C-alpha cells in the first residue's frame, strides 16, 4: 500500500499544468518557448498572468493532494516521503520525457500541507525578496533555504524532508544561479513572445 501511495505521488507530479495550459490556450509546448522550463514563471512570461495563476494553483494542489492521500491512508512519515516524491515527479516526469519544471509551486503546496506556519514564513521571505530584487529564482532559492533550518524544530525527519526539497530546488535552479552570478538572469518583469 505504501509503495502504491508513493507511486501515485510521483505520477501526480507528472501532471504538468504548464504543459496542459500551454496546449489548451495557445497550442504550444511551453518547454519549447521562453526559458524552456515547464513552470509558472515561464508561463507568465510567455502566456500571461491568468495562465500563470492557473499553473501555480494546479501545481500547488498536486503537492497538497499527495500529502493528503499519504496522511489519510498511511502515516506522517509517508506524507513526508510523498511530499518529496511528488516534487521529483514534477521535476522529472516520465510522461514528458523527464523534462519538467523546477518544483517551487509544488513544493509550496507540500510545505503548506506538512507545516503551514513554517511554509508561510518561507513564502513571506520569498515575496519580500521578489518585490525588492525582481528575481524569481533568487527569491525561490533563498526562501527554500530556510525550510530545513525551520523544520529542524519539528524533528530530524522533518529536517531531512526540508533539506531534500531545498537541495532539489537548488539543483533545478543551477543555471539560474549561474546567470545571477554573471548578471544575466531575467527579472520577473521581462516577457517572452510566443513565436
Short mmCIF file of C-alpha atoms in Angstrom, two decimals, residues 28-120:
data_model
loop_
_atom_site.label_atom_id
_atom_site.label_comp_id
_atom_site.label_asym_id
_atom_site.label_seq_id
_atom_site.Cartn_x
_atom_site.Cartn_y
_atom_site.Cartn_z
CA UNK A 28 2.22 25.23 -27.81
CA UNK A 29 4.61 23.06 -25.85
CA UNK A 30 5.69 25.55 -23.17
CA UNK A 31 9.03 23.73 -22.97
CA UNK A 32 9.84 24.95 -26.48
CA UNK A 33 9.22 28.61 -25.65
CA UNK A 34 10.73 31.24 -23.40
CA UNK A 35 13.17 29.73 -20.93
CA UNK A 36 12.08 26.22 -21.88
CA UNK A 37 11.01 25.49 -18.31
CA UNK A 38 7.66 23.85 -17.61
CA UNK A 39 6.75 26.16 -14.75
CA UNK A 40 4.77 29.15 -13.56
CA UNK A 41 7.34 31.85 -14.33
CA UNK A 42 7.82 30.76 -17.93
CA UNK A 43 4.04 30.53 -18.40
CA UNK A 44 3.66 34.07 -17.03
CA UNK A 45 6.30 35.48 -19.34
CA UNK A 46 5.05 33.55 -22.36
CA UNK A 47 1.26 33.29 -21.93
CA UNK A 48 0.40 35.95 -19.34
CA UNK A 49 -0.73 36.26 -15.75
CA UNK A 50 -4.04 34.37 -15.97
CA UNK A 51 -2.37 31.26 -17.36
CA UNK A 52 0.40 31.60 -14.76
CA UNK A 53 -2.06 31.82 -11.86
CA UNK A 54 -3.83 28.67 -13.09
CA UNK A 55 -0.48 26.91 -13.37
CA UNK A 56 0.57 27.99 -9.89
CA UNK A 57 -2.68 26.83 -8.29
CA UNK A 58 -2.74 23.44 -10.02
CA UNK A 59 0.93 22.74 -9.29
CA UNK A 60 0.41 23.68 -5.63
CA UNK A 61 -2.65 21.42 -5.41
CA UNK A 62 -0.60 18.45 -6.64
CA UNK A 63 1.56 18.80 -3.56
CA UNK A 64 -1.44 19.22 -1.27
CA UNK A 65 -3.17 16.14 -2.70
CA UNK A 66 -0.07 13.93 -2.48
CA UNK A 67 0.42 14.78 1.20
CA UNK A 68 -3.30 14.39 1.98
CA UNK A 69 -3.50 10.91 0.44
CA UNK A 70 -0.33 9.76 2.22
CA UNK A 71 -1.62 11.03 5.58
CA UNK A 72 -5.11 9.62 5.05
CA UNK A 73 -4.01 6.14 4.08
CA UNK A 74 -0.52 5.97 5.58
CA UNK A 75 1.39 7.96 8.17
CA UNK A 76 3.08 11.30 8.77
CA UNK A 77 6.44 9.94 7.65
CA UNK A 78 4.82 8.61 4.49
CA UNK A 79 3.39 12.09 3.92
CA UNK A 80 6.94 13.48 4.11
CA UNK A 81 8.13 10.91 1.56
CA UNK A 82 5.15 11.55 -0.72
CA UNK A 83 5.83 15.28 -0.50
CA UNK A 84 9.36 14.78 -1.77
CA UNK A 85 8.30 12.29 -4.45
CA UNK A 86 5.55 14.50 -5.92
CA UNK A 87 8.17 17.24 -6.41
CA UNK A 88 10.52 14.73 -8.06
CA UNK A 89 7.62 13.70 -10.32
CA UNK A 90 7.09 17.33 -11.26
CA UNK A 91 10.78 17.97 -11.93
CA UNK A 92 11.45 14.73 -13.83
CA UNK A 93 8.14 13.45 -15.27
CA UNK A 94 8.47 10.15 -17.12
CA UNK A 95 5.33 11.04 -19.09
CA UNK A 96 7.08 14.10 -20.55
CA UNK A 97 10.48 12.57 -21.18
CA UNK A 98 11.80 13.62 -17.75
CA UNK A 99 11.70 17.29 -18.82
CA UNK A 100 9.65 19.06 -16.16
CA UNK A 101 9.67 22.18 -14.05
CA UNK A 102 11.70 23.37 -11.10
CA UNK A 103 9.25 22.30 -8.43
CA UNK A 104 8.73 25.52 -6.49
CA UNK A 105 4.93 25.70 -6.80
CA UNK A 106 4.55 22.02 -5.93
CA UNK A 107 6.96 22.48 -3.02
CA UNK A 108 4.76 25.34 -1.77
CA UNK A 109 1.73 23.04 -1.77
CA UNK A 110 3.68 20.30 0.00
CA UNK A 111 5.13 22.71 2.55
CA UNK A 112 1.76 24.26 3.38
CA UNK A 113 0.31 20.78 3.92
CA UNK A 114 3.17 19.49 6.07
CA UNK A 115 3.65 22.56 8.29
CA UNK A 116 1.61 25.61 7.34
CA UNK A 117 3.28 28.22 9.55
CA UNK A 118 6.83 27.28 8.53
CA UNK A 119 5.84 27.28 4.87
CA UNK A 120 4.21 30.69 5.25
#
